[in-house]
Coordinates of C-alpha atoms and ligand atoms in Angstrom, one line a residue:
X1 CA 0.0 0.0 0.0
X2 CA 1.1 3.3 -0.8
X3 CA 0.4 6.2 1.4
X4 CA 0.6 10.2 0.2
X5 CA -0.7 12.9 -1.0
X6 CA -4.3 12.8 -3.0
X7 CA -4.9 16.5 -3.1
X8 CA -3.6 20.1 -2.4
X9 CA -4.9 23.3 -2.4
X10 CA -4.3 26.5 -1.7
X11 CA -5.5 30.0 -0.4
X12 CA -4.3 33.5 0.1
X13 CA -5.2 36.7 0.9
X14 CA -7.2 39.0 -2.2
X15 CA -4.2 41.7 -1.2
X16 CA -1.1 42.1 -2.2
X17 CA 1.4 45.0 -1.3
X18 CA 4.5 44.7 -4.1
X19 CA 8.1 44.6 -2.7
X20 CA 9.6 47.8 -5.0
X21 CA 6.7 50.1 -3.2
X22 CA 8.0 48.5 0.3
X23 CA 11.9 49.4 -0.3
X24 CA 11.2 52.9 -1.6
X25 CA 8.9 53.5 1.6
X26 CA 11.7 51.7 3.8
X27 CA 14.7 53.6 1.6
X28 CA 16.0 50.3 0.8
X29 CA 17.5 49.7 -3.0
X30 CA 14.7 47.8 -4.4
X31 CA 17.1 44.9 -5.7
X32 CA 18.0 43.9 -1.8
X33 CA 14.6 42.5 -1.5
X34 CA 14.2 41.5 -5.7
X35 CA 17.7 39.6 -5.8
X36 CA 18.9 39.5 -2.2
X37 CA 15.9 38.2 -0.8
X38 CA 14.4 36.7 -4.0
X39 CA 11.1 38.1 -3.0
X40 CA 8.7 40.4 -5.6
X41 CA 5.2 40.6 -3.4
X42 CA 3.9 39.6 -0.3
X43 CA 0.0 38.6 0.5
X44 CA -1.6 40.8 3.0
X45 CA -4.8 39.8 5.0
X46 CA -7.2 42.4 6.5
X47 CA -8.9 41.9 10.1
X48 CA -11.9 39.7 8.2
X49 CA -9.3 37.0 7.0
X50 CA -7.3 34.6 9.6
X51 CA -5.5 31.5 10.3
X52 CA -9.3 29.6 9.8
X53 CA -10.8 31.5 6.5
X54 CA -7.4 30.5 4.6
X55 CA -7.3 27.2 6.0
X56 CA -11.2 26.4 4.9
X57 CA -10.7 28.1 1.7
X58 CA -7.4 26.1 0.8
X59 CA -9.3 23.2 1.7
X60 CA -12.6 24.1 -0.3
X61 CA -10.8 24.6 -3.4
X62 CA -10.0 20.5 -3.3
X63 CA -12.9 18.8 -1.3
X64 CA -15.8 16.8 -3.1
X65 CA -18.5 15.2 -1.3
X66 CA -17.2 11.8 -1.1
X67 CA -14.3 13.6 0.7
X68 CA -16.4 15.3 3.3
X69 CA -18.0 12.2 3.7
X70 CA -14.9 10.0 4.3
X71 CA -12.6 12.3 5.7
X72 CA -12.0 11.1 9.5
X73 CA -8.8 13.8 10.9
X74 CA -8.5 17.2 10.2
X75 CA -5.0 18.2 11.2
X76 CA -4.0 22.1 11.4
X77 CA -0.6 22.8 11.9
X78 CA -0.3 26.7 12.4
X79 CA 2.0 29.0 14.9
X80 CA -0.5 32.4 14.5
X81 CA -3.2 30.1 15.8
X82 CA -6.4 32.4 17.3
X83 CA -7.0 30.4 20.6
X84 CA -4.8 29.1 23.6
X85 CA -7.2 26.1 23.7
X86 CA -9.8 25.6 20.9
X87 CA -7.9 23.7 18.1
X88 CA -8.3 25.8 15.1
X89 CA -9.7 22.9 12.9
X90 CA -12.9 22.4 15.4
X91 CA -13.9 25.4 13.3
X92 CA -12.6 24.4 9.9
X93 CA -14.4 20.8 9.9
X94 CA -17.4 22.6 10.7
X95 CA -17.1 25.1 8.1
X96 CA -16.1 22.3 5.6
X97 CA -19.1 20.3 6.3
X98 CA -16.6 17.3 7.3
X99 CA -18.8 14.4 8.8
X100 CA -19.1 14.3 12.3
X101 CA -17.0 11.0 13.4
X102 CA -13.7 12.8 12.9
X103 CA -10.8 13.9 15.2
X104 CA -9.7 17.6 14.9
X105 CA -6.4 18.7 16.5
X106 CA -4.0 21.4 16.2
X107 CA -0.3 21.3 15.7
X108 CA 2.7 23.5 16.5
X109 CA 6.2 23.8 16.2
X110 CA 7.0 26.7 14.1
X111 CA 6.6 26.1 10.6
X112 CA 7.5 22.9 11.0
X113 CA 4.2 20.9 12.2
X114 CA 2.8 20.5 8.8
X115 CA 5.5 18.5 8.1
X116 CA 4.3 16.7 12.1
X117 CA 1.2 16.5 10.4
X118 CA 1.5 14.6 7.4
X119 CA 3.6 12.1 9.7
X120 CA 0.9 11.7 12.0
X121 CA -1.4 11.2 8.7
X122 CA 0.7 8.6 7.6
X123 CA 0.8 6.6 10.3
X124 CA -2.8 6.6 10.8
X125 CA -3.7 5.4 7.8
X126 CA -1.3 2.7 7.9
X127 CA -3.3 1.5 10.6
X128 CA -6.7 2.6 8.8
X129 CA -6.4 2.3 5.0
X130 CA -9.7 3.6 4.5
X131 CA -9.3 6.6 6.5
X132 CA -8.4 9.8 4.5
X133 CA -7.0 12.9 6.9
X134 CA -6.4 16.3 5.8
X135 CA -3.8 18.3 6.8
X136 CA -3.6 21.5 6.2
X137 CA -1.0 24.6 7.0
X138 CA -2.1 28.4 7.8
X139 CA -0.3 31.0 9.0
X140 CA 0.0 34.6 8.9
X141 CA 3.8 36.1 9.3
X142 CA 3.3 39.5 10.8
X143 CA 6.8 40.6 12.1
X144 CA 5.2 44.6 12.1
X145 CA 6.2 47.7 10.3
X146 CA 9.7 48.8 9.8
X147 CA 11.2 45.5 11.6
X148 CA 13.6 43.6 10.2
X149 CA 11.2 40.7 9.3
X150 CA 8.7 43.1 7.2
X151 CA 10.6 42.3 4.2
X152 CA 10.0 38.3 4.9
X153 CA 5.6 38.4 5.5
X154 CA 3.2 36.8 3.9
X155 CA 0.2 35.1 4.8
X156 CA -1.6 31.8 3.6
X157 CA -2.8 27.8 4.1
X158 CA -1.7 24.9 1.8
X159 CA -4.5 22.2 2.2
X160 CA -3.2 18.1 1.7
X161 CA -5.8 15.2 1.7
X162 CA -4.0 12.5 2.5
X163 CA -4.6 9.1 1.9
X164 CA -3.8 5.4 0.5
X165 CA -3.1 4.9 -3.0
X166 CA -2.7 8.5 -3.7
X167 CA -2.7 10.4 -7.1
X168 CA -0.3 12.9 -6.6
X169 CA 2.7 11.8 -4.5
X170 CA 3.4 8.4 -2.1
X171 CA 5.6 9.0 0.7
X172 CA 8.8 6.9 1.3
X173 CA 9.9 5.5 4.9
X174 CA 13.2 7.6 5.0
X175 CA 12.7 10.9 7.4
X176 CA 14.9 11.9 9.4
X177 CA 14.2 14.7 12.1
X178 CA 16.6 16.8 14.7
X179 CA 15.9 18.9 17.2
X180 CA 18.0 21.5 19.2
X181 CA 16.8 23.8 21.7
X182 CA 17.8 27.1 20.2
X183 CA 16.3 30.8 20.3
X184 CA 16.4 32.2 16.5
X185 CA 13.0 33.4 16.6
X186 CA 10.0 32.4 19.2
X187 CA 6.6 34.0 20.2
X188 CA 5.7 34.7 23.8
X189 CA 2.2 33.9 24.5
X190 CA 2.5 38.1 25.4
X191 CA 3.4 39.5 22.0
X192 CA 1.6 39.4 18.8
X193 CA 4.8 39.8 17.0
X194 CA 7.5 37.4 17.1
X195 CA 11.0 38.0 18.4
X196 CA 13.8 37.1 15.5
X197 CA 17.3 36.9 15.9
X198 CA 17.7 37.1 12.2
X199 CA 21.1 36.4 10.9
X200 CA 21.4 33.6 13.8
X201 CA 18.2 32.2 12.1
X202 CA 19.7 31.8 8.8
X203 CA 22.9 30.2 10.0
X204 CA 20.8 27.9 12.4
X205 CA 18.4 27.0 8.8
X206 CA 21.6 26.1 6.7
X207 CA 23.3 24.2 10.1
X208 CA 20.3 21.8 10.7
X209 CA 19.8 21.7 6.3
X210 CA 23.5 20.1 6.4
X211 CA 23.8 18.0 9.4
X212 CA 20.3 16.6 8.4
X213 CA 21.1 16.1 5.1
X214 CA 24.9 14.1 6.0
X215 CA 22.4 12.1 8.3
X216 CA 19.8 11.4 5.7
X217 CA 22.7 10.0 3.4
X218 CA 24.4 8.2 5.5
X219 CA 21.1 6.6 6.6
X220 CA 20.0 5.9 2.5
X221 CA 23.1 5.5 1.0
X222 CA 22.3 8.1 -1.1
X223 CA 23.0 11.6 -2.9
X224 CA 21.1 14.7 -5.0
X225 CA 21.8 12.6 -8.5
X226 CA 18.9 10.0 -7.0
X227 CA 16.5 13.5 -7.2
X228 CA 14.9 14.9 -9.6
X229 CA 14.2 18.0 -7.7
X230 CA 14.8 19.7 -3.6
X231 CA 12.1 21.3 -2.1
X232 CA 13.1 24.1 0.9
X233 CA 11.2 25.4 4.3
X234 CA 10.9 29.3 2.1
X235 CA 11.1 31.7 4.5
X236 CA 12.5 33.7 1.9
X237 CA 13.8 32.0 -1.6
X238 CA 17.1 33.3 -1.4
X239 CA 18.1 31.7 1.9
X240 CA 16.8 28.2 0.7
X241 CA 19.0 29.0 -2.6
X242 CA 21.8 29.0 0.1
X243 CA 20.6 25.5 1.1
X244 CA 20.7 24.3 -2.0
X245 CA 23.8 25.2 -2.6
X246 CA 25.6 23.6 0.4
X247 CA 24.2 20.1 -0.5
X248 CA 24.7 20.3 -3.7
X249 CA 28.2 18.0 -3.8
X250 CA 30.6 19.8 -6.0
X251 CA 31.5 16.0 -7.9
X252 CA 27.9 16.2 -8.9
X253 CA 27.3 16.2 -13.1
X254 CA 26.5 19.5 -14.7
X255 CA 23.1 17.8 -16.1
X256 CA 22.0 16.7 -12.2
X257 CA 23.1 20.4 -11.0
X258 CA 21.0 22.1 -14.0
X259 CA 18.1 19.4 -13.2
X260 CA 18.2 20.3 -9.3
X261 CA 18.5 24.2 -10.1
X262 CA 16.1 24.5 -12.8
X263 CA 13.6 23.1 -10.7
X264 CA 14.3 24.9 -7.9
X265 CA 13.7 27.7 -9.7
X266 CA 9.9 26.6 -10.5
X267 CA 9.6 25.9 -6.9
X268 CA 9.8 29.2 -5.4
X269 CA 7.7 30.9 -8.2
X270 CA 4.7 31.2 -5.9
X271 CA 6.5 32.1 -3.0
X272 CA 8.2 35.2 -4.7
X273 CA 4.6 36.3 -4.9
X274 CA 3.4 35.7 -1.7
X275 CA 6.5 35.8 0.7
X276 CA 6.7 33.7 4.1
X277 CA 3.5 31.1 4.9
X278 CA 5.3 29.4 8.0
X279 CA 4.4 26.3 8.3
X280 CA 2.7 26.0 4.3
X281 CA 6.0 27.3 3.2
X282 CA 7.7 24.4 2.5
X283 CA 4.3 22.9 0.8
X284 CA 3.8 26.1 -1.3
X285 CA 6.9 25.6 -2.5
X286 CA 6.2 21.6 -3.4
X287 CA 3.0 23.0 -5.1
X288 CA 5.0 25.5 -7.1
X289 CA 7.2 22.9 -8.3
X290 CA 4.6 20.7 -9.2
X291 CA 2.8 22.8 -11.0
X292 CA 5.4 24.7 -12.9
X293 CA 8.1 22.2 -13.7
X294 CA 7.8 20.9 -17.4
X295 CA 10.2 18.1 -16.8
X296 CA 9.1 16.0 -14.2
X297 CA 7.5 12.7 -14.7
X298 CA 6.2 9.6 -12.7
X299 CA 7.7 7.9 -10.7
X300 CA 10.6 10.9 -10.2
X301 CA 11.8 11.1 -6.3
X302 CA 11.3 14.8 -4.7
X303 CA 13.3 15.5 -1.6
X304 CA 12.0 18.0 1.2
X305 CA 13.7 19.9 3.9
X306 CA 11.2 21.5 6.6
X307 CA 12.6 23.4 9.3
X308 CA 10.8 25.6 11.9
X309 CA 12.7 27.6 14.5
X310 CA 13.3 26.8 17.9
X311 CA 14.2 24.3 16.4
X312 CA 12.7 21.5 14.3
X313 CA 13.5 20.3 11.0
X314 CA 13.1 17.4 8.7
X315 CA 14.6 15.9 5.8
X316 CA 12.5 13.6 4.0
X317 CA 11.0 12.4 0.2
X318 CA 8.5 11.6 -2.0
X319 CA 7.8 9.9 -5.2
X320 CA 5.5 11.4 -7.6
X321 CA 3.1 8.9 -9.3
X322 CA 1.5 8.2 -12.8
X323 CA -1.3 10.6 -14.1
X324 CA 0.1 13.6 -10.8
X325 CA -0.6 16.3 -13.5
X326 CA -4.1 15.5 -13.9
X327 CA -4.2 16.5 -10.1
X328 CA -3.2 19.9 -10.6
X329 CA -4.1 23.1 -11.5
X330 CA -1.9 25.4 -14.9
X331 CA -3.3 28.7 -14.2
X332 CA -3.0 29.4 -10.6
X333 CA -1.0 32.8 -11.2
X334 CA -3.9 34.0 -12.8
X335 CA -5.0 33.6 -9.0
X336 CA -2.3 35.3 -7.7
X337 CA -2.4 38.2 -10.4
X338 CA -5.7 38.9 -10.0
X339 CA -5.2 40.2 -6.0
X340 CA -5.8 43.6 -4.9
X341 CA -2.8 45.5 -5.3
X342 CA -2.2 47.8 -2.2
X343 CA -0.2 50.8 -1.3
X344 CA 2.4 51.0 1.4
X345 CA 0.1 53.3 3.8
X346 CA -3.2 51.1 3.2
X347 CA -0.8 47.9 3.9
X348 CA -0.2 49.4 7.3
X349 CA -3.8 49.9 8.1
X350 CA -4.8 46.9 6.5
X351 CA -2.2 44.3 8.5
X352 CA -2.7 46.1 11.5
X353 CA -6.0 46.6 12.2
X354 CA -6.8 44.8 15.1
X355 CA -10.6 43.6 16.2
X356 CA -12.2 46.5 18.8
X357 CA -14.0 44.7 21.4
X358 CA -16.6 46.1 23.6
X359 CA -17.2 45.5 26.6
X360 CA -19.4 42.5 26.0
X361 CA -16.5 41.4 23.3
X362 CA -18.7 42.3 20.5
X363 CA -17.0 43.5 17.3
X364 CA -18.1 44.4 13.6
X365 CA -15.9 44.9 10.4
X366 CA -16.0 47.0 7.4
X367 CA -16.4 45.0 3.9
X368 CA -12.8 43.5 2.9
X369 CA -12.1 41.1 -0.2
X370 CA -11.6 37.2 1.1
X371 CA -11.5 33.9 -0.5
X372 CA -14.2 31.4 0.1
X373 CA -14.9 32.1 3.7
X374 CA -14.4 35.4 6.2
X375 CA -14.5 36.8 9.7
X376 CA -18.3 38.0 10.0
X377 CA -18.2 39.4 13.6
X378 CA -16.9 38.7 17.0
X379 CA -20.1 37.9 19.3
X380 CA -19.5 37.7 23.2
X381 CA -16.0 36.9 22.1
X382 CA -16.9 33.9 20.4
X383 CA -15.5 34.3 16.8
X384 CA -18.3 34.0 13.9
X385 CA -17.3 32.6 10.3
X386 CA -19.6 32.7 7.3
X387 CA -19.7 31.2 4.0
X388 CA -19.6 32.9 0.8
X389 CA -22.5 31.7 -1.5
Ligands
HMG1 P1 18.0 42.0 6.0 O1 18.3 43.2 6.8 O2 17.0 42.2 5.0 O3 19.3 41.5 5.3 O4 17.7 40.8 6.9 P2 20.7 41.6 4.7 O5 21.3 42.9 5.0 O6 21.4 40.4 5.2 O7 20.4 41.5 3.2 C1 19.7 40.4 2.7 C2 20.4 40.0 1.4 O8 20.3 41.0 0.4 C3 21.9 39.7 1.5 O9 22.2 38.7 0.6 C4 22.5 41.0 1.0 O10 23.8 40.9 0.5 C5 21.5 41.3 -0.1 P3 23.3 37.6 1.1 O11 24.6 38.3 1.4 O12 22.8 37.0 2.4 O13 23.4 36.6 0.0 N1 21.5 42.8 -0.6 C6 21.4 43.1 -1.8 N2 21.3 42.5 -3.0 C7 21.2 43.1 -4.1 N3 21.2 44.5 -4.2 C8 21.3 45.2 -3.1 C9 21.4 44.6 -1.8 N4 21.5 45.0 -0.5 C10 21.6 43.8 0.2 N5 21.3 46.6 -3.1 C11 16.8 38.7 7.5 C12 17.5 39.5 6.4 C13 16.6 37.3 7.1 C14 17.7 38.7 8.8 C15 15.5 39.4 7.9 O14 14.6 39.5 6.7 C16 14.7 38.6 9.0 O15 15.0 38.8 10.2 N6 13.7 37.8 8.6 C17 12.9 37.0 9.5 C18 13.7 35.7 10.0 C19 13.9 34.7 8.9 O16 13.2 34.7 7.9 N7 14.8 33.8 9.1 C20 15.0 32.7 8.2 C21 15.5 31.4 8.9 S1 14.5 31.0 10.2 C22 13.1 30.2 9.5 O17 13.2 29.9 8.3 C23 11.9 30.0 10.3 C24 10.8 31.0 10.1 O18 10.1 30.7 8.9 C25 9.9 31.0 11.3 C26 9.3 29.7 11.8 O19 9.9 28.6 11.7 O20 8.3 29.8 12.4 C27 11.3 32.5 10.0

């Protein structure tokens, strides 16, 4: 039995705020966030769009009714979750209409529960082979205005149904985790922003990508010529750039080099529009790939690397199998092209507006573009989603 991914979808927010109108408002050269940053655009969500309207509407976008019929976990791995103790995905099955027999749990580690996630999937389905889980990643990066992290937002929620005999990917039996208790960037329960040490957080990313990696091989017995492409945690494409660059073994041929980097390229096409998901990062990226690469076929292996601070990561892979395409969609940057593009001063109001509660915890909101499914109103501080028709 193979086990993997069956679907995957994906939401962001209806505005976007361009990176050349953010570095002549910050006095930065533009080309420090275009080239050193690898970043063109980043997703902004207004007050009526969280962690749970990206997540259903990711998850919309793929469900049938068979699905919401047979789907028995819904996993949400997130890190800008909305509640200390309701799991975010209590609201999300209920919004998706999921039947009711199912177990809804959150998951966090930085961005990297997703990956968690899909591990937990796996190995209840192993046990189940009818059961069919979805797993799905939403975050918002908010780092606040003039930080060092504004460059690196982004908001949005990768959704995976997961299941036996999958039509997109099978996972292989080959991951390989570390952790080490480090501070690069954490958020106390306190702050709505997160502290970053920044330049530690890189070197700490491209640390745990090689010592993970030298693990992983020596484990397989293997190296980058047995992939047809590397797939990177994207907190910014530039840094995982770096990562593929320090794994890629100089003795390597020029045509497996030009293979990896080539599709690497396709893999951080979405997130150049979009900027820093957490924990869907790594996933947007495999989505990007996916869906942009014109030389992949069945049967090639994919390799991921999923890190989330604190720290967390992953090294793991995949095998794509026969008729993937059909799975996927060829004109998703129509998606992202069509977004509301946003000045520099409405980006400030728009990311920052925060909910005004009265004293009963009542709160209304003006009329903001979303995707399949929005904030309505905040109602004795019980959150209230709707539906769009
Ligand atoms: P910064 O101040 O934007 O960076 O901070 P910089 O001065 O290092 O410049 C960035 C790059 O632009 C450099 O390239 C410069 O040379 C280049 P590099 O030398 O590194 O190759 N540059 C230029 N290029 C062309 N033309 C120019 C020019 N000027 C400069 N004129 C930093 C960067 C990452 C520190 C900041 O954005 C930040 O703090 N971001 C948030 C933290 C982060 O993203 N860390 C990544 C690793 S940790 C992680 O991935 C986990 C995370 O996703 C959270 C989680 O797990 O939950 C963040």
């Amino acid at each position: 039995m193979t086990i993997g991914i069956d679907k995957i979808g994906f939401a962001t927010s209806q505005y976007v705020l361009p990176m050349t109108d953010l570095a002549q408002a910050r006095n930065q050269d533009p080309e420090k966030f275009s080239q050193g940053l690898m970043l063109d655009a980043l997703s902004i969500t207004p007050v009526t769009d969280d962690i749970i309207t990206l997540a259903a509407s990711a998850a919309q976008s793929i469900l049938d009714d068979e699905d919401r019929q047979t789907i028995d976990m819904v996993i949400l791995a997130t890190e800008s979750s909305i509640d200390q103790s309701k799991a975010g995905s209590v609201y999300v099955h209920q919004l998706l209409g999921i039947q009711p027999f199912a177990r809804s749990i959150e998951m966090k580690e930085a961005c990297y529960s997703a990956t968690a996630g899909l591990d937990y999937a796996k190995l209840h389905i192993e046990k189940y082979p009818q059961s069919r889980v979805l797993v799905i990643a939403s975050d918002i990066a908010k780092y606040g205005i003039d930080s060092s992290g504004e460059s690196t937002q982004g908001s949005g929620a990768i959704a995976m149904l997961v299941s036996s005999n999958p039509r997109i990917l099978s996972f292989n039996d080959d991951n390989v985790a570390q952790t080490r208790d480090i501070m690069d960037f954490w958020r106390p329960n306190y702050s709505s922003t997160p502290f970053v040490d920044g330049m530690y957080s890189t070197k700490q990313y491209l640390d745990c990508l090689k010592t993970t990696w030298a693990e992983y091989q020596r484990r397989e017995e293997t190296d980058l010529s047995d992939f047809a492409a590397f797939c990177f945690h994207l907190p910014f494409p530039k840094l995982a750039l770096k990562g593929l660059n320090k794994i890629m073994d100089k003795s390597l041929d020029d045509s497996v080099k030009t293979r990896l980097k080539d599709n690497f390229d396709q893999s951080i096409t979405y997130s150049r529009q979009v900027g820093n998901i957490y924990t869907g990062s790594l996933y947007l990226g495999l989505l990007s790939l996916l869906e942009n690469s014109q030389t992949l076929k069945a049967g090639d292996k994919i390799g991921l690397f999923s890190y989330g601070s604190g720290a967390v990561c992953e090294i793991f892979s995949v095998n794509l199998v026969k008729g993937f395409e059909k799975m996927l969609r060829n004109d998703r940057k129509k998606d992202l092209e069509n977004r509301q593009v946003i000045s520099v001063d409405q980006y400030e109001q728009l990311f920052y507006e925060e909910a005004h509660l009265d004293q009963d915890g009542n709160a209304t909101f003006a009329d903001y573009k979303t995707g399949a499914f929005y904030l309505e109103a905040i109602q004795g501080h019980k959150r209230l989603y709707k539906g769009k028709d």
